[in-house]
Amino acid sequence: MGLYPGAMVTAPLTDLVELSGGTVTLGSADFYPEETPVHTVSVGPLAVERHPVTNAQFARFVADTGYRTVAERPMDPADYPGVAAADLAPGALVFTPTPGPVDLTDWRQWWAWVPGACWRRPFGPDSSIADRGDHPVVQIAYPDAAAYAGWAGRRLPTEAEWEYAARAGTTSTYPWGEDPAPGGRPMANTWRGAFPYRNDGALGWVGSSPVGSFPANGFGLVDMIGNVWEWTTTRFRGGHRPGQRSGCCTPGREPDPSVNQVLKGGSHLCAPEYCHRYRPAARSPQSQDSATTHIGFRCVR
C-alpha cells in the first residue's frame, strides 16, 4: 500500500462559507479560569471552511509539495535537553484507552509516544488512513497546518474569528443550546461513557468521525465542536487579554516547543468529568510542535 491512496490526491479544497462579521462575546465565567474575562470584540468579514481539513485533502497537499510534517522529522536534541536519543526519533502522541478507572490528573496513563506515528499512520506504523479519507486529518502540528493553509491560498483563524464562527450568533453554552445532547441525541462527536477506559461512541463513532456526521451550526459549519481540536494563530496566555493581537506562523518555520497556541472546539476525547471543553468559549494550550491523534485544523480566507 502506498503512503497515501491515489484516490485521495484529487480531493478538492473545502468549500468556504462567507460570513459578514460582527461582534462576538468571547469567553465564559462558568467553567475554566483561562476563559475569563468575558469580553466583546469585533470580527471582520471572512470566509470559513465548512469542515476541518480531511485526510484526502492533506494527501493532495503532500502529493503536490512533498511536504513532511513535524511528526515525520527527527527532533533537534537542542530543543529537548535531557531527552534520550531514542526518544527523539520521528513520532507522535497516540491515545490509548486504559483498562479501567485511573487518576485523571495523570494524562500519561492514556497518552503514549509512538515512533512512526504521523498523519499517514496516525496510530503507529501498522495503522492506515486508507478507509478514512473523509475523516479530519490528525497528527498535525501548528507549522503543518500553516503550511497547508499557505498552499491553499488561505490562512488559519484567530481565536476570535474561530469563536465567532462557532457561536453562529448564539450566546448559549453550546451552539445548539444549553443541553449537550437534546433528547439524548449527541450534537457533536465527544466522549460518551467513562473516560478514559470506556467510550460508547457518539452516534456509533469511537474516535474521529467523517466530517459532517453531526448537525451543522447556524452558519452551516460542521464539526466546530468535537471531532478534532483546531489550531488558531492566537498565542495562549492564562486568560483572555482583551485587545491582544495574535501572531501567525509562517509556513515552513520551525515549531517552537516553548510557545503555546490556542486550540479550540474540543474533540472526540472530551468528556465532562475530565475535559468539558466542547464549547465555543473553551480554549486549550498546545505547544507548536505537538501532533496527536485528536488535533486537526480548518482554514479561513
PDB file of C-alpha atoms in Angstrom:
ATOM      1  CA  MET A   1       0.000   0.000   0.000  1.00  0.00           C
ATOM      2  CA  GLY A   2       1.268   3.488  -0.837  1.00  0.00           C
ATOM      3  CA  LEU A   3       1.870   6.222   1.670  1.00  0.00           C
ATOM      4  CA  TYR A   4      -1.459   7.718   0.683  1.00  0.00           C
ATOM      5  CA  PRO A   5      -4.135   6.170  -1.518  1.00  0.00           C
ATOM      6  CA  GLY A   6      -4.063   7.518  -5.067  1.00  0.00           C
ATOM      7  CA  ALA A   7      -7.737   8.414  -4.950  1.00  0.00           C
ATOM      8  CA  MET A   8      -7.011  10.965  -2.236  1.00  0.00           C
ATOM      9  CA  VAL A   9      -4.688  13.215  -4.212  1.00  0.00           C
ATOM     10  CA  THR A  10      -7.504  14.697  -6.299  1.00  0.00           C
ATOM     11  CA  ALA A  11      -9.603  15.835  -3.330  1.00  0.00           C
ATOM     12  CA  PRO A  12     -10.869  19.410  -3.794  1.00  0.00           C
ATOM     13  CA  LEU A  13     -10.366  22.120  -1.204  1.00  0.00           C
ATOM     14  CA  THR A  14     -13.120  22.569   1.365  1.00  0.00           C
ATOM     15  CA  ASP A  15     -15.835  24.932   0.224  1.00  0.00           C
ATOM     16  CA  LEU A  16     -15.911  28.271   2.040  1.00  0.00           C
ATOM     17  CA  VAL A  17     -18.857  29.746   3.910  1.00  0.00           C
ATOM     18  CA  GLU A  18     -18.927  33.546   3.617  1.00  0.00           C
ATOM     19  CA  LEU A  19     -19.573  35.326   6.925  1.00  0.00           C
ATOM     20  CA  SER A  20     -20.307  39.019   7.211  1.00  0.00           C
ATOM     21  CA  GLY A  21     -18.508  39.511  10.539  1.00  0.00           C
ATOM     22  CA  GLY A  22     -19.787  41.339  13.580  1.00  0.00           C
ATOM     23  CA  THR A  23     -19.404  41.467  17.327  1.00  0.00           C
ATOM     24  CA  VAL A  24     -18.961  38.367  19.462  1.00  0.00           C
ATOM     25  CA  THR A  25     -18.700  37.876  23.210  1.00  0.00           C
ATOM     26  CA  LEU A  26     -15.647  35.728  23.901  1.00  0.00           C
ATOM     27  CA  GLY A  27     -15.083  33.521  26.904  1.00  0.00           C
ATOM     28  CA  SER A  28     -17.127  32.277  29.826  1.00  0.00           C
ATOM     29  CA  ALA A  29     -17.162  32.827  33.575  1.00  0.00           C
ATOM     30  CA  ASP A  30     -18.855  29.473  34.255  1.00  0.00           C
ATOM     31  CA  PHE A  31     -16.182  26.875  33.532  1.00  0.00           C
ATOM     32  CA  TYR A  32     -12.367  27.261  33.458  1.00  0.00           C
ATOM     33  CA  PRO A  33     -10.332  30.288  34.580  1.00  0.00           C
ATOM     34  CA  GLU A  34      -8.463  30.623  31.276  1.00  0.00           C
ATOM     35  CA  GLU A  35     -11.784  31.502  29.614  1.00  0.00           C
ATOM     36  CA  THR A  36     -12.036  34.773  31.546  1.00  0.00           C
ATOM     37  CA  PRO A  37     -12.516  37.679  31.403  1.00  0.00           C
ATOM     38  CA  VAL A  38     -15.612  37.619  29.243  1.00  0.00           C
ATOM     39  CA  HIS A  39     -15.394  40.450  26.710  1.00  0.00           C
ATOM     40  CA  THR A  40     -16.796  41.578  23.387  1.00  0.00           C
ATOM     41  CA  VAL A  41     -14.751  42.026  20.215  1.00  0.00           C
ATOM     42  CA  SER A  42     -15.445  42.861  16.583  1.00  0.00           C
ATOM     43  CA  VAL A  43     -14.639  40.380  13.821  1.00  0.00           C
ATOM     44  CA  GLY A  44     -14.362  41.472  10.208  1.00  0.00           C
ATOM     45  CA  PRO A  45     -15.883  39.677   7.223  1.00  0.00           C
ATOM     46  CA  LEU A  46     -14.270  36.337   6.426  1.00  0.00           C
ATOM     47  CA  ALA A  47     -14.890  33.015   4.728  1.00  0.00           C
ATOM     48  CA  VAL A  48     -14.563  29.835   6.804  1.00  0.00           C
ATOM     49  CA  GLU A  49     -14.027  26.298   5.557  1.00  0.00           C
ATOM     50  CA  ARG A  50     -17.224  24.341   6.065  1.00  0.00           C
ATOM     51  CA  HIS A  51     -15.429  21.423   7.722  1.00  0.00           C
ATOM     52  CA  PRO A  52     -11.956  20.542   9.048  1.00  0.00           C
ATOM     53  CA  VAL A  53      -9.302  19.592   6.518  1.00  0.00           C
ATOM     54  CA  THR A  54      -9.601  15.885   5.734  1.00  0.00           C
ATOM     55  CA  ASN A  55      -7.031  13.156   5.185  1.00  0.00           C
ATOM     56  CA  ALA A  56      -7.793  13.206   1.465  1.00  0.00           C
ATOM     57  CA  GLN A  57      -7.239  16.954   1.231  1.00  0.00           C
ATOM     58  CA  PHE A  58      -3.994  16.829   3.186  1.00  0.00           C
ATOM     59  CA  ALA A  59      -2.811  13.957   0.975  1.00  0.00           C
ATOM     60  CA  ARG A  60      -3.356  16.167  -2.065  1.00  0.00           C
ATOM     61  CA  PHE A  61      -1.215  18.892  -0.464  1.00  0.00           C
ATOM     62  CA  VAL A  62       1.587  16.434   0.314  1.00  0.00           C
ATOM     63  CA  ALA A  63       1.463  14.925  -3.175  1.00  0.00           C
ATOM     64  CA  ASP A  64       1.714  18.401  -4.677  1.00  0.00           C
ATOM     65  CA  THR A  65       4.502  19.735  -2.448  1.00  0.00           C
ATOM     66  CA  GLY A  66       6.394  16.786  -0.962  1.00  0.00           C
ATOM     67  CA  TYR A  67       5.870  18.352   2.466  1.00  0.00           C
ATOM     68  CA  ARG A  68       6.999  16.404   5.544  1.00  0.00           C
ATOM     69  CA  THR A  69       5.111  17.054   8.757  1.00  0.00           C
ATOM     70  CA  VAL A  70       6.738  17.755  12.102  1.00  0.00           C
ATOM     71  CA  ALA A  71       5.899  14.216  13.260  1.00  0.00           C
ATOM     72  CA  GLU A  72       7.846  12.823  10.300  1.00  0.00           C
ATOM     73  CA  ARG A  73      11.051  14.734  11.060  1.00  0.00           C
ATOM     74  CA  PRO A  74      13.732  13.835  13.656  1.00  0.00           C
ATOM     75  CA  MET A  75      13.657  16.166  16.644  1.00  0.00           C
ATOM     76  CA  ASP A  76      16.532  18.530  17.355  1.00  0.00           C
ATOM     77  CA  PRO A  77      18.300  17.486  20.602  1.00  0.00           C
ATOM     78  CA  ALA A  78      18.950  21.177  21.364  1.00  0.00           C
ATOM     79  CA  ASP A  79      15.206  21.739  21.701  1.00  0.00           C
ATOM     80  CA  TYR A  80      14.773  18.811  24.101  1.00  0.00           C
ATOM     81  CA  PRO A  81      17.683  18.800  26.562  1.00  0.00           C
ATOM     82  CA  GLY A  82      17.968  15.680  28.652  1.00  0.00           C
ATOM     83  CA  VAL A  83      15.760  13.570  26.382  1.00  0.00           C
ATOM     84  CA  ALA A  84      17.287  10.233  25.353  1.00  0.00           C
ATOM     85  CA  ALA A  85      18.351   9.972  21.704  1.00  0.00           C
ATOM     86  CA  ALA A  86      15.970   7.036  21.164  1.00  0.00           C
ATOM     87  CA  ASP A  87      13.070   9.274  22.156  1.00  0.00           C
ATOM     88  CA  LEU A  88      13.956  11.871  19.502  1.00  0.00           C
ATOM     89  CA  ALA A  89      13.005   9.636  16.578  1.00  0.00           C
ATOM     90  CA  PRO A  90      10.093  10.846  14.439  1.00  0.00           C
ATOM     91  CA  GLY A  91       6.756  10.053  16.018  1.00  0.00           C
ATOM     92  CA  ALA A  92       3.731  11.472  17.779  1.00  0.00           C
ATOM     93  CA  LEU A  93       1.366  11.061  20.710  1.00  0.00           C
ATOM     94  CA  VAL A  94      -1.303   8.377  20.435  1.00  0.00           C
ATOM     95  CA  PHE A  95      -4.340   7.982  22.666  1.00  0.00           C
ATOM     96  CA  THR A  96      -4.727   4.514  24.209  1.00  0.00           C
ATOM     97  CA  PRO A  97      -7.729   3.688  26.425  1.00  0.00           C
ATOM     98  CA  THR A  98      -6.854   2.424  29.890  1.00  0.00           C
ATOM     99  CA  PRO A  99      -8.081  -0.970  31.195  1.00  0.00           C
ATOM    100  CA  GLY A 100     -10.195   0.734  33.844  1.00  0.00           C
ATOM    101  CA  PRO A 101     -10.568   3.841  36.012  1.00  0.00           C
ATOM    102  CA  VAL A 102      -7.383   5.840  36.614  1.00  0.00           C
ATOM    103  CA  ASP A 103      -6.251   9.078  38.233  1.00  0.00           C
ATOM    104  CA  LEU A 104      -7.487  11.751  35.815  1.00  0.00           C
ATOM    105  CA  THR A 105      -4.723  14.137  36.852  1.00  0.00           C
ATOM    106  CA  ASP A 106      -2.089  11.979  35.107  1.00  0.00           C
ATOM    107  CA  TRP A 107      -2.547  12.214  31.335  1.00  0.00           C
ATOM    108  CA  ARG A 108       0.475   9.959  30.748  1.00  0.00           C
ATOM    109  CA  GLN A 109      -1.716   6.963  31.575  1.00  0.00           C
ATOM    110  CA  TRP A 110      -3.658   7.292  28.326  1.00  0.00           C
ATOM    111  CA  TRP A 111      -1.187   9.070  26.028  1.00  0.00           C
ATOM    112  CA  ALA A 112       1.838   7.239  24.609  1.00  0.00           C
ATOM    113  CA  TRP A 113       4.687   8.445  22.413  1.00  0.00           C
ATOM    114  CA  VAL A 114       4.680   6.142  19.361  1.00  0.00           C
ATOM    115  CA  PRO A 115       7.642   6.234  16.934  1.00  0.00           C
ATOM    116  CA  GLY A 116       6.411   6.250  13.360  1.00  0.00           C
ATOM    117  CA  ALA A 117       3.010   7.754  14.159  1.00  0.00           C
ATOM    118  CA  CYS A 118       2.150  10.585  11.749  1.00  0.00           C
ATOM    119  CA  TRP A 119      -0.759  11.831   9.653  1.00  0.00           C
ATOM    120  CA  ARG A 120      -0.492   8.874   7.248  1.00  0.00           C
ATOM    121  CA  ARG A 121      -0.274   6.353  10.095  1.00  0.00           C
ATOM    122  CA  PRO A 122      -1.995   8.153  12.985  1.00  0.00           C
ATOM    123  CA  PHE A 123      -1.814   5.283  15.479  1.00  0.00           C
ATOM    124  CA  GLY A 124       1.640   4.000  14.543  1.00  0.00           C
ATOM    125  CA  PRO A 125       3.457   2.146  11.752  1.00  0.00           C
ATOM    126  CA  ASP A 126       0.778  -0.554  11.452  1.00  0.00           C
ATOM    127  CA  SER A 127      -2.131   1.865  11.076  1.00  0.00           C
ATOM    128  CA  SER A 128      -3.505   3.448   7.915  1.00  0.00           C
ATOM    129  CA  ILE A 129      -5.890   6.121   6.610  1.00  0.00           C
ATOM    130  CA  ALA A 130      -6.833   4.093   3.536  1.00  0.00           C
ATOM    131  CA  ASP A 131     -10.507   3.989   4.526  1.00  0.00           C
ATOM    132  CA  ARG A 132     -10.545   7.346   6.314  1.00  0.00           C
ATOM    133  CA  GLY A 133     -10.238   9.869   3.504  1.00  0.00           C
ATOM    134  CA  ASP A 134     -13.265  11.820   4.763  1.00  0.00           C
ATOM    135  CA  HIS A 135     -12.101  11.943   8.403  1.00  0.00           C
ATOM    136  CA  PRO A 136     -10.278  15.044   9.690  1.00  0.00           C
ATOM    137  CA  VAL A 137      -6.521  14.779   9.270  1.00  0.00           C
ATOM    138  CA  VAL A 138      -4.769  14.421  12.650  1.00  0.00           C
ATOM    139  CA  GLN A 139      -1.182  14.291  13.936  1.00  0.00           C
ATOM    140  CA  ILE A 140      -0.873  17.837  12.614  1.00  0.00           C
ATOM    141  CA  ALA A 141       1.453  20.289  14.387  1.00  0.00           C
ATOM    142  CA  TYR A 142       0.976  24.046  14.083  1.00  0.00           C
ATOM    143  CA  PRO A 143       3.530  24.599  11.278  1.00  0.00           C
ATOM    144  CA  ASP A 144       1.919  21.768   9.290  1.00  0.00           C
ATOM    145  CA  ALA A 145      -1.467  23.458   9.439  1.00  0.00           C
ATOM    146  CA  ALA A 146       0.069  26.808   8.483  1.00  0.00           C
ATOM    147  CA  ALA A 147       1.929  25.249   5.549  1.00  0.00           C
ATOM    148  CA  TYR A 148      -1.243  23.682   4.184  1.00  0.00           C
ATOM    149  CA  ALA A 149      -3.116  26.960   4.574  1.00  0.00           C
ATOM    150  CA  GLY A 150      -0.434  28.831   2.626  1.00  0.00           C
ATOM    151  CA  TRP A 151      -0.510  26.242  -0.166  1.00  0.00           C
ATOM    152  CA  ALA A 152      -4.308  26.525  -0.336  1.00  0.00           C
ATOM    153  CA  GLY A 153      -4.184  30.323  -0.538  1.00  0.00           C
ATOM    154  CA  ARG A 154      -5.835  30.561   2.850  1.00  0.00           C
ATOM    155  CA  ARG A 155      -4.756  31.029   6.465  1.00  0.00           C
ATOM    156  CA  LEU A 156      -5.505  29.802   9.965  1.00  0.00           C
ATOM    157  CA  PRO A 157      -8.121  31.683  12.013  1.00  0.00           C
ATOM    158  CA  THR A 158      -7.529  33.793  15.075  1.00  0.00           C
ATOM    159  CA  GLU A 159      -9.246  32.653  18.251  1.00  0.00           C
ATOM    160  CA  ALA A 160     -11.812  35.456  17.947  1.00  0.00           C
ATOM    161  CA  GLU A 161     -12.618  34.524  14.345  1.00  0.00           C
ATOM    162  CA  TRP A 162     -12.941  30.879  15.272  1.00  0.00           C
ATOM    163  CA  GLU A 163     -15.241  31.559  18.234  1.00  0.00           C
ATOM    164  CA  TYR A 164     -17.384  33.944  16.182  1.00  0.00           C
ATOM    165  CA  ALA A 165     -17.809  31.225  13.547  1.00  0.00           C
ATOM    166  CA  ALA A 166     -18.523  28.510  16.133  1.00  0.00           C
ATOM    167  CA  ARG A 167     -21.126  30.528  18.044  1.00  0.00           C
ATOM    168  CA  ALA A 168     -23.020  31.383  14.844  1.00  0.00           C
ATOM    169  CA  GLY A 169     -24.804  34.249  16.549  1.00  0.00           C
ATOM    170  CA  THR A 170     -25.706  32.324  19.712  1.00  0.00           C
ATOM    171  CA  THR A 171     -24.850  33.121  23.336  1.00  0.00           C
ATOM    172  CA  SER A 172     -25.715  29.723  24.855  1.00  0.00           C
ATOM    173  CA  THR A 173     -23.216  27.257  26.340  1.00  0.00           C
ATOM    174  CA  TYR A 174     -23.295  25.186  23.158  1.00  0.00           C
ATOM    175  CA  PRO A 175     -24.140  26.492  19.679  1.00  0.00           C
ATOM    176  CA  TRP A 176     -27.360  24.460  19.778  1.00  0.00           C
ATOM    177  CA  GLY A 177     -28.482  25.491  23.309  1.00  0.00           C
ATOM    178  CA  GLU A 178     -27.858  24.561  26.938  1.00  0.00           C
ATOM    179  CA  ASP A 179     -28.402  20.799  26.744  1.00  0.00           C
ATOM    180  CA  PRO A 180     -25.285  18.959  25.497  1.00  0.00           C
ATOM    181  CA  ALA A 181     -27.461  16.198  23.993  1.00  0.00           C
ATOM    182  CA  PRO A 182     -31.053  17.358  23.428  1.00  0.00           C
ATOM    183  CA  GLY A 183     -33.430  14.431  23.666  1.00  0.00           C
ATOM    184  CA  GLY A 184     -30.444  12.172  24.293  1.00  0.00           C
ATOM    185  CA  ARG A 185     -29.026  12.725  20.786  1.00  0.00           C
ATOM    186  CA  PRO A 186     -25.368  13.818  20.637  1.00  0.00           C
ATOM    187  CA  MET A 187     -24.904  17.034  18.667  1.00  0.00           C
ATOM    188  CA  ALA A 188     -21.119  16.653  18.389  1.00  0.00           C
ATOM    189  CA  ASN A 189     -18.530  13.890  18.421  1.00  0.00           C
ATOM    190  CA  THR A 190     -17.396  13.859  22.045  1.00  0.00           C
ATOM    191  CA  TRP A 191     -16.645  11.076  24.518  1.00  0.00           C
ATOM    192  CA  ARG A 192     -19.687   9.037  25.557  1.00  0.00           C
ATOM    193  CA  GLY A 193     -19.025   6.813  28.554  1.00  0.00           C
ATOM    194  CA  ALA A 194     -16.426   6.735  31.310  1.00  0.00           C
ATOM    195  CA  PHE A 195     -13.140   8.438  30.403  1.00  0.00           C
ATOM    196  CA  PRO A 196     -10.525   7.157  29.593  1.00  0.00           C
ATOM    197  CA  TYR A 197     -11.452   3.490  29.535  1.00  0.00           C
ATOM    198  CA  ARG A 198     -14.978   3.113  28.090  1.00  0.00           C
ATOM    199  CA  ASN A 199     -16.202   5.027  25.076  1.00  0.00           C
ATOM    200  CA  ASP A 200     -19.691   4.030  23.959  1.00  0.00           C
ATOM    201  CA  GLY A 201     -19.380   6.178  20.843  1.00  0.00           C
ATOM    202  CA  ALA A 202     -21.246   9.263  19.665  1.00  0.00           C
ATOM    203  CA  LEU A 203     -23.782   8.139  17.050  1.00  0.00           C
ATOM    204  CA  GLY A 204     -21.718   4.960  16.901  1.00  0.00           C
ATOM    205  CA  TRP A 205     -18.375   6.677  16.260  1.00  0.00           C
ATOM    206  CA  VAL A 206     -15.489   5.817  18.578  1.00  0.00           C
ATOM    207  CA  GLY A 207     -12.582   8.092  17.696  1.00  0.00           C
ATOM    208  CA  SER A 208     -12.910  10.576  14.849  1.00  0.00           C
ATOM    209  CA  SER A 209     -15.913  10.600  12.529  1.00  0.00           C
ATOM    210  CA  PRO A 210     -16.312  11.582   8.868  1.00  0.00           C
ATOM    211  CA  VAL A 211     -16.719  15.341   8.582  1.00  0.00           C
ATOM    212  CA  GLY A 212     -20.357  16.376   8.649  1.00  0.00           C
ATOM    213  CA  SER A 213     -21.594  13.349  10.601  1.00  0.00           C
ATOM    214  CA  PHE A 214     -23.179  15.701  13.151  1.00  0.00           C
ATOM    215  CA  PRO A 215     -25.525  18.678  12.599  1.00  0.00           C
ATOM    216  CA  ALA A 216     -24.185  21.959  11.236  1.00  0.00           C
ATOM    217  CA  ASN A 217     -24.366  25.148  13.292  1.00  0.00           C
ATOM    218  CA  GLY A 218     -26.401  28.203  12.348  1.00  0.00           C
ATOM    219  CA  PHE A 219     -23.754  29.315   9.855  1.00  0.00           C
ATOM    220  CA  GLY A 220     -23.745  25.943   8.099  1.00  0.00           C
ATOM    221  CA  LEU A 221     -20.350  24.943   9.533  1.00  0.00           C
ATOM    222  CA  VAL A 222     -19.829  21.370  10.727  1.00  0.00           C
ATOM    223  CA  ASP A 223     -17.588  19.904  13.424  1.00  0.00           C
ATOM    224  CA  MET A 224     -16.821  23.264  15.021  1.00  0.00           C
ATOM    225  CA  ILE A 225     -17.481  21.410  18.274  1.00  0.00           C
ATOM    226  CA  GLY A 226     -15.997  17.952  18.875  1.00  0.00           C
ATOM    227  CA  ASN A 227     -14.323  15.517  16.475  1.00  0.00           C
ATOM    228  CA  VAL A 228     -10.867  17.203  16.500  1.00  0.00           C
ATOM    229  CA  TRP A 229      -9.305  20.213  18.201  1.00  0.00           C
ATOM    230  CA  GLU A 230      -8.427  23.012  15.777  1.00  0.00           C
ATOM    231  CA  TRP A 231      -5.364  25.273  15.687  1.00  0.00           C
ATOM    232  CA  THR A 232      -5.645  29.062  15.836  1.00  0.00           C
ATOM    233  CA  THR A 233      -2.977  31.726  15.364  1.00  0.00           C
ATOM    234  CA  THR A 234      -3.566  33.165  18.844  1.00  0.00           C
ATOM    235  CA  ARG A 235      -0.810  32.673  21.408  1.00  0.00           C
ATOM    236  CA  PHE A 236      -2.112  31.133  24.615  1.00  0.00           C
ATOM    237  CA  ARG A 237      -1.966  33.008  27.897  1.00  0.00           C
ATOM    238  CA  GLY A 238      -3.512  32.088  31.248  1.00  0.00           C
ATOM    239  CA  GLY A 239      -6.566  34.183  30.495  1.00  0.00           C
ATOM    240  CA  HIS A 240      -8.040  36.372  27.811  1.00  0.00           C
ATOM    241  CA  ARG A 241      -6.321  39.698  27.278  1.00  0.00           C
ATOM    242  CA  PRO A 242      -8.912  41.898  25.562  1.00  0.00           C
ATOM    243  CA  GLY A 243      -7.433  43.724  22.605  1.00  0.00           C
ATOM    244  CA  GLN A 244      -4.384  41.454  22.303  1.00  0.00           C
ATOM    245  CA  ARG A 245      -3.057  40.747  18.836  1.00  0.00           C
ATOM    246  CA  SER A 246      -2.117  37.278  17.695  1.00  0.00           C
ATOM    247  CA  GLY A 247       0.823  36.379  15.500  1.00  0.00           C
ATOM    248  CA  CYS A 248       0.829  33.921  12.621  1.00  0.00           C
ATOM    249  CA  CYS A 249       3.251  31.104  11.995  1.00  0.00           C
ATOM    250  CA  THR A 250       4.996  31.469   8.648  1.00  0.00           C
ATOM    251  CA  PRO A 251       4.712  28.222   6.640  1.00  0.00           C
ATOM    252  CA  GLY A 252       7.966  26.328   6.829  1.00  0.00           C
ATOM    253  CA  ARG A 253       9.080  27.946  10.077  1.00  0.00           C
ATOM    254  CA  GLU A 254      10.378  25.514  12.678  1.00  0.00           C
ATOM    255  CA  PRO A 255       7.986  24.909  15.592  1.00  0.00           C
ATOM    256  CA  ASP A 256       8.908  26.319  18.976  1.00  0.00           C
ATOM    257  CA  PRO A 257       8.167  23.828  21.811  1.00  0.00           C
ATOM    258  CA  SER A 258       8.180  26.729  24.268  1.00  0.00           C
ATOM    259  CA  VAL A 259       5.325  28.549  22.517  1.00  0.00           C
ATOM    260  CA  ASN A 260       1.719  27.515  23.080  1.00  0.00           C
ATOM    261  CA  GLN A 261      -1.061  28.255  20.615  1.00  0.00           C
ATOM    262  CA  VAL A 262      -4.780  28.286  21.411  1.00  0.00           C
ATOM    263  CA  LEU A 263      -6.720  25.203  20.356  1.00  0.00           C
ATOM    264  CA  LYS A 264     -10.489  25.461  20.020  1.00  0.00           C
ATOM    265  CA  GLY A 265     -13.514  23.214  19.740  1.00  0.00           C
ATOM    266  CA  GLY A 266     -12.748  20.133  21.796  1.00  0.00           C
ATOM    267  CA  SER A 267     -12.519  16.643  20.339  1.00  0.00           C
ATOM    268  CA  HIS A 268     -13.830  13.105  20.422  1.00  0.00           C
ATOM    269  CA  LEU A 269     -11.790  12.652  23.613  1.00  0.00           C
ATOM    270  CA  CYS A 270     -13.573  15.397  25.575  1.00  0.00           C
ATOM    271  CA  ALA A 271     -15.648  14.076  28.484  1.00  0.00           C
ATOM    272  CA  PRO A 272     -17.478  16.231  31.062  1.00  0.00           C
ATOM    273  CA  GLU A 273     -15.670  14.643  34.019  1.00  0.00           C
ATOM    274  CA  TYR A 274     -12.251  15.368  32.509  1.00  0.00           C
ATOM    275  CA  CYS A 275     -12.326  17.996  29.755  1.00  0.00           C
ATOM    276  CA  HIS A 276     -15.580  19.903  29.427  1.00  0.00           C
ATOM    277  CA  ARG A 277     -14.153  21.950  26.574  1.00  0.00           C
ATOM    278  CA  TYR A 278     -16.522  21.052  23.760  1.00  0.00           C
ATOM    279  CA  ARG A 279     -17.930  24.592  23.832  1.00  0.00           C
ATOM    280  CA  PRO A 280     -17.214  27.714  21.735  1.00  0.00           C
ATOM    281  CA  ALA A 281     -15.796  29.572  24.752  1.00  0.00           C
ATOM    282  CA  ALA A 282     -13.393  26.802  25.727  1.00  0.00           C
ATOM    283  CA  ARG A 283      -9.703  27.045  24.905  1.00  0.00           C
ATOM    284  CA  SER A 284      -6.669  24.851  25.454  1.00  0.00           C
ATOM    285  CA  PRO A 285      -2.907  25.485  25.200  1.00  0.00           C
ATOM    286  CA  GLN A 286      -0.767  23.357  22.906  1.00  0.00           C
ATOM    287  CA  SER A 287       2.891  23.714  22.005  1.00  0.00           C
ATOM    288  CA  GLN A 288       3.570  24.413  18.339  1.00  0.00           C
ATOM    289  CA  ASP A 289       5.407  21.118  17.884  1.00  0.00           C
ATOM    290  CA  SER A 290       2.588  18.931  19.223  1.00  0.00           C
ATOM    291  CA  ALA A 291       0.988  16.299  17.000  1.00  0.00           C
ATOM    292  CA  THR A 292      -1.629  13.970  18.449  1.00  0.00           C
ATOM    293  CA  THR A 293      -4.500  11.732  17.388  1.00  0.00           C
ATOM    294  CA  HIS A 294      -7.080  14.430  18.155  1.00  0.00           C
ATOM    295  CA  ILE A 295      -5.636  17.680  16.734  1.00  0.00           C
ATOM    296  CA  GLY A 296      -6.558  18.922  13.266  1.00  0.00           C
ATOM    297  CA  PHE A 297      -7.439  22.291  11.728  1.00  0.00           C
ATOM    298  CA  ARG A 298      -9.524  24.279   9.267  1.00  0.00           C
ATOM    299  CA  CYS A 299      -8.651  27.365   7.240  1.00  0.00           C
ATOM    300  CA  VAL A 300     -10.243  30.737   6.592  1.00  0.00           C
ATOM    301  CA  ARG A 301      -9.856  33.439   3.960  1.00  0.00           C
TER     302      ARG A 301
END
